[in-house]
GROMACS .gro file of C-alpha atoms in nm:
model
  415
    1MET     CA    1  -2.011  -5.488  -1.847
    2LEU     CA    2  -1.937  -5.489  -1.474
    3ASN     CA    3  -1.590  -5.356  -1.533
    4THR     CA    4  -1.733  -5.068  -1.738
    5PHE     CA    5  -1.982  -4.982  -1.458
    6VAL     CA    6  -1.710  -4.990  -1.189
    7PHE     CA    7  -1.483  -4.775  -1.406
    8THR     CA    8  -1.764  -4.522  -1.458
    9ILE     CA    9  -1.832  -4.503  -1.080
   10PHE     CA   10  -1.461  -4.447  -1.001
   11LEU     CA   11  -1.439  -4.183  -1.277
   12LEU     CA   12  -1.738  -3.994  -1.134
   13ILE     CA   13  -1.589  -4.009  -0.782
   14PHE     CA   14  -1.254  -3.886  -0.916
   15LEU     CA   15  -1.413  -3.594  -1.104
   16GLY     CA   16  -1.624  -3.507  -0.800
   17CYS     CA   17  -1.314  -3.496  -0.582
   18ILE     CA   18  -1.145  -3.263  -0.827
   19TYR     CA   19  -1.452  -3.036  -0.840
   20PHE     CA   20  -1.508  -3.022  -0.463
   21LEU     CA   21  -1.138  -3.021  -0.368
   22PRO     CA   22  -1.121  -2.638  -0.314
   23ILE     CA   23  -1.422  -2.656  -0.078
   24PHE     CA   24  -1.271  -2.946   0.118
   25GLU     CA   25  -0.938  -2.764   0.125
   26SER     CA   26  -1.103  -2.449   0.261
   27ILE     CA   27  -1.297  -2.645   0.525
   28ILE     CA   28  -0.989  -2.838   0.638
   29SER     CA   29  -0.779  -2.520   0.640
   30ASN     CA   30  -1.035  -2.329   0.846
   31ALA     CA   31  -1.074  -2.621   1.087
   32LEU     CA   32  -0.697  -2.633   1.143
   33ARG     CA   33  -0.681  -2.255   1.192
   34ILE     CA   34  -0.962  -2.270   1.448
   35PHE     CA   35  -0.783  -2.551   1.629
   36PHE     CA   36  -0.449  -2.372   1.646
   37LEU     CA   37  -0.614  -2.040   1.738
   38PHE     CA   38  -0.791  -2.211   2.027
   39LEU     CA   39  -0.466  -2.375   2.143
   40ALA     CA   40  -0.287  -2.040   2.131
   41ASN     CA   41  -0.555  -1.845   2.320
   42PRO     CA   42  -0.851  -2.053   2.440
   43VAL     CA   43  -0.986  -1.787   2.678
   44ASN     CA   44  -1.020  -1.502   2.430
   45THR     CA   45  -1.140  -1.710   2.135
   46TYR     CA   46  -1.499  -1.616   2.064
   47ILE     CA   47  -1.749  -1.619   1.782
   48CYS     CA   48  -1.885  -1.291   1.646
   49ASN     CA   49  -2.182  -1.433   1.460
   50ASN     CA   50  -2.450  -1.526   1.712
   51LEU     CA   51  -2.272  -1.802   1.912
   52PHE     CA   52  -2.118  -1.620   2.210
   53TYR     CA   53  -1.928  -1.296   2.278
   54SER     CA   54  -1.655  -1.194   2.514
   55LYS     CA   55  -1.804  -0.885   2.680
   56THR     CA   56  -1.470  -0.727   2.750
   57LYS     CA   57  -1.350  -0.775   2.393
   58MET     CA   58  -1.671  -0.683   2.210
   59GLU     CA   59  -1.636  -0.326   2.335
   60GLU     CA   60  -1.366  -0.287   2.069
   61HIS     CA   61  -1.561  -0.438   1.779
   62SER     CA   62  -1.869  -0.387   1.564
   63VAL     CA   63  -2.071  -0.627   1.351
   64TYR     CA   64  -2.113  -0.537   0.983
   65ILE     CA   65  -2.426  -0.694   0.829
   66ILE     CA   66  -2.345  -0.807   0.475
   67LYS     CA   67  -2.605  -0.690   0.224
   68LYS     CA   68  -2.715  -0.887  -0.079
   69GLY     CA   69  -2.472  -0.851  -0.368
   70GLU     CA   70  -2.186  -0.712  -0.159
   71THR     CA   71  -1.836  -0.853  -0.197
   72LEU     CA   72  -1.524  -0.817   0.012
   73GLU     CA   73  -1.393  -0.563  -0.240
   74SER     CA   74  -1.709  -0.349  -0.232
   75ILE     CA   75  -1.727  -0.358   0.150
   76ALA     CA   76  -1.360  -0.263   0.184
   77LYS     CA   77  -1.407   0.021  -0.065
   78ASN     CA   78  -1.714   0.146   0.120
   79LEU     CA   79  -1.529   0.138   0.454
   80ARG     CA   80  -1.213   0.286   0.290
   81VAL     CA   81  -0.992   0.002   0.415
   82ASN     CA   82  -0.777  -0.266   0.254
   83VAL     CA   83  -0.938  -0.605   0.177
   84ASP     CA   84  -0.652  -0.803   0.332
   85ASP     CA   85  -0.669  -0.595   0.652
   86LEU     CA   86  -1.044  -0.657   0.671
   87VAL     CA   87  -1.002  -1.033   0.625
   88GLU     CA   88  -0.715  -1.053   0.875
   89TYR     CA   89  -0.908  -0.861   1.142
   90HIS     CA   90  -1.226  -1.066   1.098
   91ASN     CA   91  -1.039  -1.397   1.113
   92ALA     CA   92  -0.843  -1.288   1.420
   93HIS     CA   93  -1.160  -1.214   1.615
   94THR     CA   94  -1.405  -1.483   1.504
   95SER     CA   95  -1.416  -1.851   1.414
   96ASP     CA   96  -1.627  -1.783   1.103
   97PHE     CA   97  -1.326  -1.768   0.875
   98ILE     CA   98  -1.328  -1.589   0.540
   99SER     CA   99  -1.064  -1.575   0.268
  100ASN     CA  100  -0.966  -1.326   0.001
  101ASP     CA  101  -1.024  -1.564  -0.288
  102LYS     CA  102  -1.307  -1.673  -0.518
  103TRP     CA  103  -1.504  -1.815  -0.222
  104GLY     CA  104  -1.487  -1.477  -0.046
  105LEU     CA  105  -1.793  -1.439   0.179
  106PHE     CA  106  -1.931  -1.790   0.112
  107MET     CA  107  -2.197  -1.864   0.380
  108THR     CA  108  -2.093  -1.552   0.579
  109LYS     CA  109  -2.361  -1.303   0.680
  110GLU     CA  110  -2.169  -1.077   0.919
  111LEU     CA  111  -1.821  -0.930   0.945
  112CYS     CA  112  -1.636  -0.848   1.264
  113ILE     CA  113  -1.477  -0.500   1.221
  114PRO     CA  114  -1.320  -0.243   1.457
  115LYS     CA  115  -1.553   0.015   1.609
  116ASP     CA  116  -1.292   0.277   1.521
  117LEU     CA  117  -1.159   0.224   1.169
  118THR     CA  118  -0.903   0.507   1.187
  119ASN     CA  119  -0.596   0.288   1.242
  120MET     CA  120  -0.699   0.042   0.973
  121ARG     CA  121  -0.759   0.329   0.729
  122LEU     CA  122  -0.428   0.496   0.812
  123ALA     CA  123  -0.249   0.166   0.749
  124ASN     CA  124  -0.396   0.180   0.400
  125VAL     CA  125  -0.283   0.537   0.318
  126PRO     CA  126  -0.060   0.502   0.011
  127ASP     CA  127   0.280   0.665  -0.004
  128ILE     CA  128   0.184   0.806  -0.343
  129ILE     CA  129  -0.157   0.931  -0.450
  130GLU     CA  130  -0.201   0.988  -0.820
  131LEU     CA  131  -0.355   1.323  -0.909
  132GLY     CA  132  -0.513   1.374  -1.248
  133HIS     CA  133  -0.627   1.683  -1.435
  134ASP     CA  134  -0.875   1.521  -1.672
  135ASN     CA  135  -1.143   1.418  -1.422
  136THR     CA  136  -1.315   1.557  -1.114
  137LEU     CA  137  -0.993   1.595  -0.919
  138PHE     CA  138  -0.918   1.960  -0.845
  139ASN     CA  139  -1.246   2.065  -0.995
  140CYS     CA  140  -1.235   2.434  -1.078
  141ASN     CA  141  -1.604   2.495  -1.141
  142ASP     CA  142  -1.769   2.797  -0.981
  143ILE     CA  143  -1.481   2.917  -0.767
  144VAL     CA  144  -1.492   3.243  -0.574
  145VAL     CA  145  -1.162   3.408  -0.480
  146ASP     CA  146  -1.129   3.682  -0.221
  147GLU     CA  147  -0.792   3.857  -0.232
  148ILE     CA  148  -0.657   4.129  -0.006
  149SER     CA  149  -0.332   4.310  -0.089
  150GLU     CA  150  -0.177   4.573   0.136
  151MET     CA  151   0.146   4.766   0.169
  152LYS     CA  152   0.261   4.892   0.510
  153LEU     CA  153   0.546   5.097   0.650
  154LYS     CA  154   0.619   4.911   0.972
  155GLY     CA  155   0.815   5.184   1.143
  156GLN     CA  156   0.535   5.436   1.102
  157ASP     CA  157   0.261   5.173   1.131
  158MET     CA  158   0.111   5.332   0.821
  159LEU     CA  159  -0.108   5.155   0.569
  160GLN     CA  160  -0.008   5.276   0.222
  161ALA     CA  161  -0.263   5.076   0.024
  162GLN     CA  162  -0.520   4.803   0.073
  163ILE     CA  163  -0.736   4.650  -0.199
  164MET     CA  164  -0.987   4.367  -0.151
  165GLN     CA  165  -1.109   4.207  -0.474
  166ARG     CA  166  -1.345   3.920  -0.550
  167TYR     CA  167  -1.299   3.699  -0.856
  168SER     CA  168  -1.518   3.432  -1.008
  169VAL     CA  169  -1.358   3.139  -1.190
  170GLU     CA  170  -1.496   2.865  -1.411
  171LYS     CA  171  -1.311   2.577  -1.574
  172SER     CA  172  -1.418   2.383  -1.881
  173TYR     CA  173  -1.271   2.121  -2.115
  174THR     CA  174  -1.244   2.171  -2.490
  175ASP     CA  175  -1.066   1.917  -2.711
  176ASN     CA  176  -0.884   1.772  -2.410
  177ARG     CA  177  -0.761   2.117  -2.308
  178VAL     CA  178  -0.848   2.293  -1.987
  179LEU     CA  179  -0.988   2.645  -2.018
  180CYS     CA  180  -1.007   2.869  -1.712
  181THR     CA  181  -1.225   3.182  -1.730
  182ILE     CA  182  -1.149   3.447  -1.468
  183ASP     CA  183  -1.398   3.727  -1.404
  184ARG     CA  184  -1.331   4.009  -1.163
  185ARG     CA  185  -1.669   4.058  -1.003
  186GLU     CA  186  -1.607   4.358  -0.786
  187ILE     CA  187  -1.369   4.554  -0.568
  188LEU     CA  188  -1.498   4.499  -0.217
  189LYS     CA  189  -1.277   4.757  -0.049
  190ARG     CA  190  -1.004   5.000  -0.146
  191GLN     CA  191  -0.808   5.211   0.099
  192ILE     CA  192  -0.518   5.402  -0.053
  193SER     CA  193  -0.308   5.689   0.077
  194PRO     CA  194  -0.357   6.013  -0.121
  195MET     CA  195  -0.018   5.992  -0.292
  196TYR     CA  196  -0.107   5.654  -0.452
  197ARG     CA  197  -0.473   5.723  -0.531
  198PRO     CA  198  -0.427   5.884  -0.877
  199LEU     CA  199  -0.215   5.597  -1.005
  200ALA     CA  200  -0.455   5.339  -0.858
  201ASN     CA  201  -0.749   5.507  -1.031
  202VAL     CA  202  -0.562   5.504  -1.360
  203LEU     CA  203  -0.467   5.136  -1.338
  204THR     CA  204  -0.821   5.039  -1.239
  205PHE     CA  205  -0.964   5.228  -1.537
  206LEU     CA  206  -0.710   5.122  -1.797
  207GLY     CA  207  -0.695   4.766  -1.668
  208ARG     CA  208  -1.059   4.694  -1.743
  209PRO     CA  209  -0.982   4.477  -2.051
  210LEU     CA  210  -0.811   4.235  -1.811
  211ASP     CA  211  -1.124   4.196  -1.601
  212ARG     CA  212  -1.214   3.884  -1.798
  213LEU     CA  213  -0.942   3.636  -1.891
  214THR     CA  214  -0.985   3.304  -2.069
  215LEU     CA  215  -0.670   3.102  -2.012
  216GLY     CA  216  -0.552   2.777  -2.169
  217ILE     CA  217  -0.402   2.556  -1.898
  218ASN     CA  218  -0.134   2.293  -1.964
  219PRO     CA  219  -0.143   1.957  -1.782
  220ASP     CA  220   0.136   2.083  -1.553
  221GLY     CA  221  -0.083   2.373  -1.440
  222ALA     CA  222   0.104   2.644  -1.631
  223ILE     CA  223  -0.084   2.892  -1.848
  224ALA     CA  224  -0.026   2.802  -2.211
  225LYS     CA  225  -0.199   3.098  -2.373
  226VAL     CA  226  -0.448   3.377  -2.323
  227VAL     CA  227  -0.734   3.257  -2.542
  228ASN     CA  228  -0.908   3.595  -2.562
  229GLN     CA  229  -0.583   3.782  -2.631
  230GLU     CA  230  -0.714   3.947  -2.947
  231GLU     CA  231  -1.032   4.058  -2.773
  232ILE     CA  232  -0.830   4.216  -2.489
  233SER     CA  233  -0.604   4.403  -2.730
  234GLU     CA  234  -0.904   4.539  -2.922
  235GLN     CA  235  -1.067   4.655  -2.600
  236TRP     CA  236  -0.745   4.826  -2.496
  237GLN     CA  237  -0.714   5.010  -2.828
  238GLN     CA  238  -1.076   5.126  -2.805
  239LEU     CA  239  -1.031   5.232  -2.444
  240LYS     CA  240  -0.728   5.444  -2.531
  241GLN     CA  241  -0.938   5.653  -2.768
  242THR     CA  242  -1.189   5.761  -2.501
  243ASP     CA  243  -1.174   6.111  -2.354
  244GLU     CA  244  -1.111   5.976  -2.005
  245ALA     CA  245  -0.811   5.771  -2.121
  246GLN     CA  246  -0.667   6.057  -2.326
  247ALA     CA  247  -0.686   6.284  -2.022
  248LEU     CA  248  -0.492   6.030  -1.819
  249LEU     CA  249  -0.238   5.954  -2.090
  250THR     CA  250  -0.158   6.320  -2.144
  251ASP     CA  251  -0.112   6.389  -1.774
  252GLN     CA  252   0.241   6.526  -1.723
  253THR     CA  253   0.300   6.313  -1.412
  254LEU     CA  254   0.142   5.981  -1.508
  255GLY     CA  255   0.106   5.986  -1.885
  256ALA     CA  256   0.450   5.877  -2.004
  257ASN     CA  257   0.476   5.586  -1.761
  258ILE     CA  258   0.126   5.463  -1.837
  259GLU     CA  259   0.173   5.484  -2.213
  260GLN     CA  260   0.497   5.291  -2.192
  261ALA     CA  261   0.355   5.022  -1.963
  262MET     CA  262   0.008   4.974  -2.111
  263ASP     CA  263   0.097   5.005  -2.480
  264ALA     CA  264   0.353   4.724  -2.461
  265ASP     CA  265   0.282   4.387  -2.618
  266TYR     CA  266  -0.018   4.263  -2.422
  267SER     CA  267   0.086   3.899  -2.442
  268GLN     CA  268   0.412   3.989  -2.267
  269SER     CA  269   0.231   4.195  -2.008
  270LEU     CA  270   0.005   3.903  -1.929
  271ASP     CA  271   0.306   3.687  -1.855
  272VAL     CA  272   0.272   3.828  -1.503
  273VAL     CA  273  -0.048   3.625  -1.475
  274ASN     CA  274   0.148   3.309  -1.540
  275LYS     CA  275   0.395   3.397  -1.266
  276THR     CA  276   0.151   3.522  -1.006
  277LEU     CA  277   0.059   3.305  -0.714
  278LYS     CA  278  -0.315   3.363  -0.710
  279TYR     CA  279  -0.365   3.226  -1.063
  280ARG     CA  280  -0.158   2.917  -0.991
  281LEU     CA  281  -0.384   2.853  -0.694
  282LEU     CA  282  -0.706   2.867  -0.893
  283CYS     CA  283  -0.631   2.532  -1.054
  284PRO     CA  284  -0.341   2.447  -0.827
  285ASP     CA  285   0.021   2.391  -0.905
  286MET     CA  286  -0.043   2.019  -0.851
  287PHE     CA  287  -0.156   1.901  -1.193
  288ASN     CA  288   0.012   1.577  -1.295
  289ARG     CA  289   0.192   1.564  -0.962
  290HIS     CA  290   0.187   1.324  -0.669
  291PHE     CA  291   0.114   1.366  -0.303
  292PHE     CA  292   0.365   1.206  -0.070
  293ALA     CA  293   0.241   1.109   0.273
  294LYS     CA  294   0.543   1.264   0.443
  295MET     CA  295   0.714   1.599   0.477
  296HIS     CA  296   0.965   1.695   0.210
  297THR     CA  297   1.138   2.003   0.069
  298TYR     CA  298   1.241   2.080  -0.287
  299GLU     CA  299   1.307   2.377  -0.513
  300THR     CA  300   1.017   2.476  -0.734
  301ASP     CA  301   0.985   2.647  -1.071
  302LEU     CA  302   0.755   2.910  -0.917
  303GLN     CA  303   0.882   3.266  -0.969
  304LEU     CA  304   0.708   3.580  -0.848
  305PRO     CA  305   0.786   3.946  -0.908
  306SER     CA  306   0.913   4.133  -0.604
  307ASN     CA  307   0.721   4.436  -0.486
  308PHE     CA  308   1.051   4.605  -0.397
  309PHE     CA  309   1.270   4.498  -0.689
  310ALA     CA  310   1.059   4.526  -1.004
  311SER     CA  311   1.319   4.380  -1.240
  312ASN     CA  312   1.378   4.063  -1.038
  313LYS     CA  313   1.180   3.742  -1.008
  314ILE     CA  314   1.199   3.563  -0.675
  315ARG     CA  315   1.257   3.186  -0.673
  316PHE     CA  316   1.133   2.957  -0.398
  317THR     CA  317   1.191   2.631  -0.218
  318LEU     CA  318   0.881   2.444  -0.110
  319ASN     CA  319   0.817   2.253   0.210
  320GLU     CA  320   0.510   2.027   0.213
  321GLU     CA  321   0.338   1.860   0.507
  322TYR     CA  322   0.024   1.645   0.509
  323THR     CA  323  -0.231   1.583   0.783
  324PHE     CA  324  -0.507   1.321   0.760
  325ASP     CA  325  -0.833   1.326   0.956
  326LEU     CA  326  -1.011   1.023   0.816
  327GLN     CA  327  -1.307   1.037   1.051
  328ALA     CA  328  -1.384   1.387   0.922
  329ASP     CA  329  -1.298   1.278   0.564
  330ALA     CA  330  -1.039   1.556   0.551
  331LEU     CA  331  -0.691   1.589   0.405
  332SER     CA  332  -0.497   1.902   0.492
  333ILE     CA  333  -0.194   2.000   0.285
  334HIS     CA  334   0.033   2.271   0.422
  335ARG     CA  335   0.272   2.423   0.171
  336ARG     CA  336   0.528   2.683   0.273
  337TYR     CA  337   0.729   2.862   0.004
  338GLU     CA  338   1.050   3.038   0.111
  339ALA     CA  339   1.268   3.263  -0.107
  340VAL     CA  340   1.581   3.061  -0.189
  341ASN     CA  341   1.897   3.156  -0.007
  342GLU     CA  342   2.078   3.268  -0.321
  343MET     CA  343   1.818   3.541  -0.379
  344GLN     CA  344   1.953   3.736  -0.083
  345GLN     CA  345   2.290   3.787  -0.256
  346GLU     CA  346   2.132   3.852  -0.597
  347LEU     CA  347   1.909   4.125  -0.462
  348LEU     CA  348   2.192   4.264  -0.252
  349ASP     CA  349   2.397   4.320  -0.568
  350VAL     CA  350   2.106   4.504  -0.731
  351TYR     CA  351   2.044   4.701  -0.415
  352ARG     CA  352   2.405   4.815  -0.379
  353SER     CA  353   2.455   4.908  -0.742
  354SER     CA  354   2.144   5.125  -0.754
  355MET     CA  355   2.119   5.277  -0.407
  356GLN     CA  356   2.453   5.236  -0.236
  357ASP     CA  357   2.534   5.608  -0.247
  358TYR     CA  358   2.191   5.699  -0.115
  359LEU     CA  359   2.127   5.440   0.154
  360GLN     CA  360   2.429   5.310   0.340
  361CYS     CA  361   2.261   5.028   0.527
  362PRO     CA  362   2.255   4.647   0.502
  363MET     CA  363   1.965   4.479   0.328
  364ASP     CA  364   1.746   4.225   0.503
  365TYR     CA  365   1.501   4.070   0.257
  366LYS     CA  366   1.245   3.796   0.324
  367MET     CA  367   0.958   3.651   0.125
  368SER     CA  368   0.740   3.357   0.227
  369ILE     CA  369   0.406   3.210   0.128
  370ASP     CA  370   0.196   2.988   0.353
  371CYS     CA  371  -0.080   2.789   0.183
  372ILE     CA  372  -0.325   2.543   0.333
  373PHE     CA  373  -0.538   2.326   0.103
  374MET     CA  374  -0.836   2.143   0.255
  375LEU     CA  375  -0.949   1.840   0.054
  376SER     CA  376  -1.201   1.560   0.090
  377TYR     CA  377  -1.001   1.244   0.152
  378SER     CA  378  -1.260   1.021  -0.018
  379ASN     CA  379  -1.242   1.191  -0.361
  380PHE     CA  380  -0.954   1.444  -0.326
  381GLN     CA  381  -1.164   1.741  -0.434
  382ILE     CA  382  -1.041   2.073  -0.297
  383GLN     CA  383  -1.291   2.231  -0.060
  384ASN     CA  384  -1.109   2.554   0.023
  385THR     CA  385  -0.767   2.715   0.006
  386ALA     CA  386  -0.608   2.987   0.217
  387CYS     CA  387  -0.279   3.158   0.136
  388HIS     CA  388  -0.074   3.426   0.308
  389LEU     CA  389   0.213   3.596   0.122
  390GLN     CA  390   0.448   3.824   0.313
  391GLU     CA  391   0.743   4.020   0.176
  392GLU     CA  392   0.966   4.232   0.400
  393LEU     CA  393   1.254   4.470   0.334
  394ASN     CA  394   1.486   4.583   0.616
  395ASN     CA  395   1.212   4.517   0.870
  396SER     CA  396   1.056   4.850   0.769
  397ALA     CA  397   0.836   4.794   0.463
  398ILE     CA  398   0.607   4.497   0.436
  399PHE     CA  399   0.381   4.371   0.158
  400ILE     CA  400   0.099   4.130   0.248
  401ASN     CA  401  -0.124   3.934   0.011
  402ASP     CA  402  -0.401   3.717   0.160
  403ILE     CA  403  -0.600   3.487  -0.066
  404ASN     CA  404  -0.904   3.279   0.023
  405ILE     CA  405  -1.053   3.049  -0.238
  406MET     CA  406  -1.397   2.889  -0.200
  407TYR     CA  407  -1.506   2.599  -0.419
  408ASN     CA  408  -1.883   2.611  -0.454
  409ASN     CA  409  -1.972   2.363  -0.729
  410SER     CA  410  -2.266   2.136  -0.655
  411GLU     CA  411  -2.061   1.817  -0.678
  412GLN     CA  412  -1.840   1.925  -0.390
  413GLN     CA  413  -2.134   2.040  -0.180
  414THR     CA  414  -2.275   1.688  -0.187
  415VAL     CA  415  -1.953   1.536  -0.053
   0.00000   0.00000   0.00000
């Protein structure tokens, strides 16, 4: 009987040791760390939680009061820092040690954190940030786009044409597909030299079916189809039958060119939309891509029509640079597109074959696009975008396209 009692007592002690071993291990470990920390730096060792402070050191630190229900993970997420960095900093500046394990904040009521979290946050910036297209990232709801296009003759300092337009854009999801609806609200300003005014009036009138586009967007950001293609074609056919359109189409100067251009297959004509910078910016050319927290350059699949060489599409290399301002919750992405070097020779061949006998002069061609995207760093929603396109020929003619995009949906306004 006695042996059974003794055995039961030893068994209970053994099981208790096993159960409380992690606590004892943590206590012993913390005691040893305090001892060695004190040996290494006895003068600057201090306690953050209500024992005593080093006045000179506390200028660099703040005390975070732990709320009920908070964990290390939730605090780190709220402060936008890494859990391990938070634990390491706290343990380096206080004797109330914590650990990133199941005991976490056991018996801890306050955390010692830097007054300025910028460096700790920057240390946690990932090299790769995943960007999705099926959630709130790059939300394209209620966008307003202001676009200014102008053509100048630099030598004469003469403005040939300037058009300022305002678009409204909405994005929706249907059967896992992104639909982008583009409405042209109004022309804010139009200044055109007399020689271009008739053609501009014609294109404005006959282009009305394109004022509203519903586009199907692929995950890579490219336009898959014009959803309201049939509606646009019907509107165009009806418009052609009006007296105003017939008068324009029968005009000896403009008629033949208009008929040939506007009566072509509308789906092919709208391919320009897919290749035009402003529509790629609406729901940016960053779907299913990654951000890299460093500068890099690569050749893109972006192609734009030249304003000087109608039959040629210009290809681009892209240079990207990223700037973080974590205190302002801002991420700035600067993208600069440059016409690839080979385009110079390609266009030179076209130029010489068509105009060599008429203009005996070398060709100097440049095309660049500067884009700046401003995002919220906490949720990566785009807040605004500004783009400047500039195309020059022989330092005499210049085409400029400025685009400003404002994202006004309520979700982003609350950020």
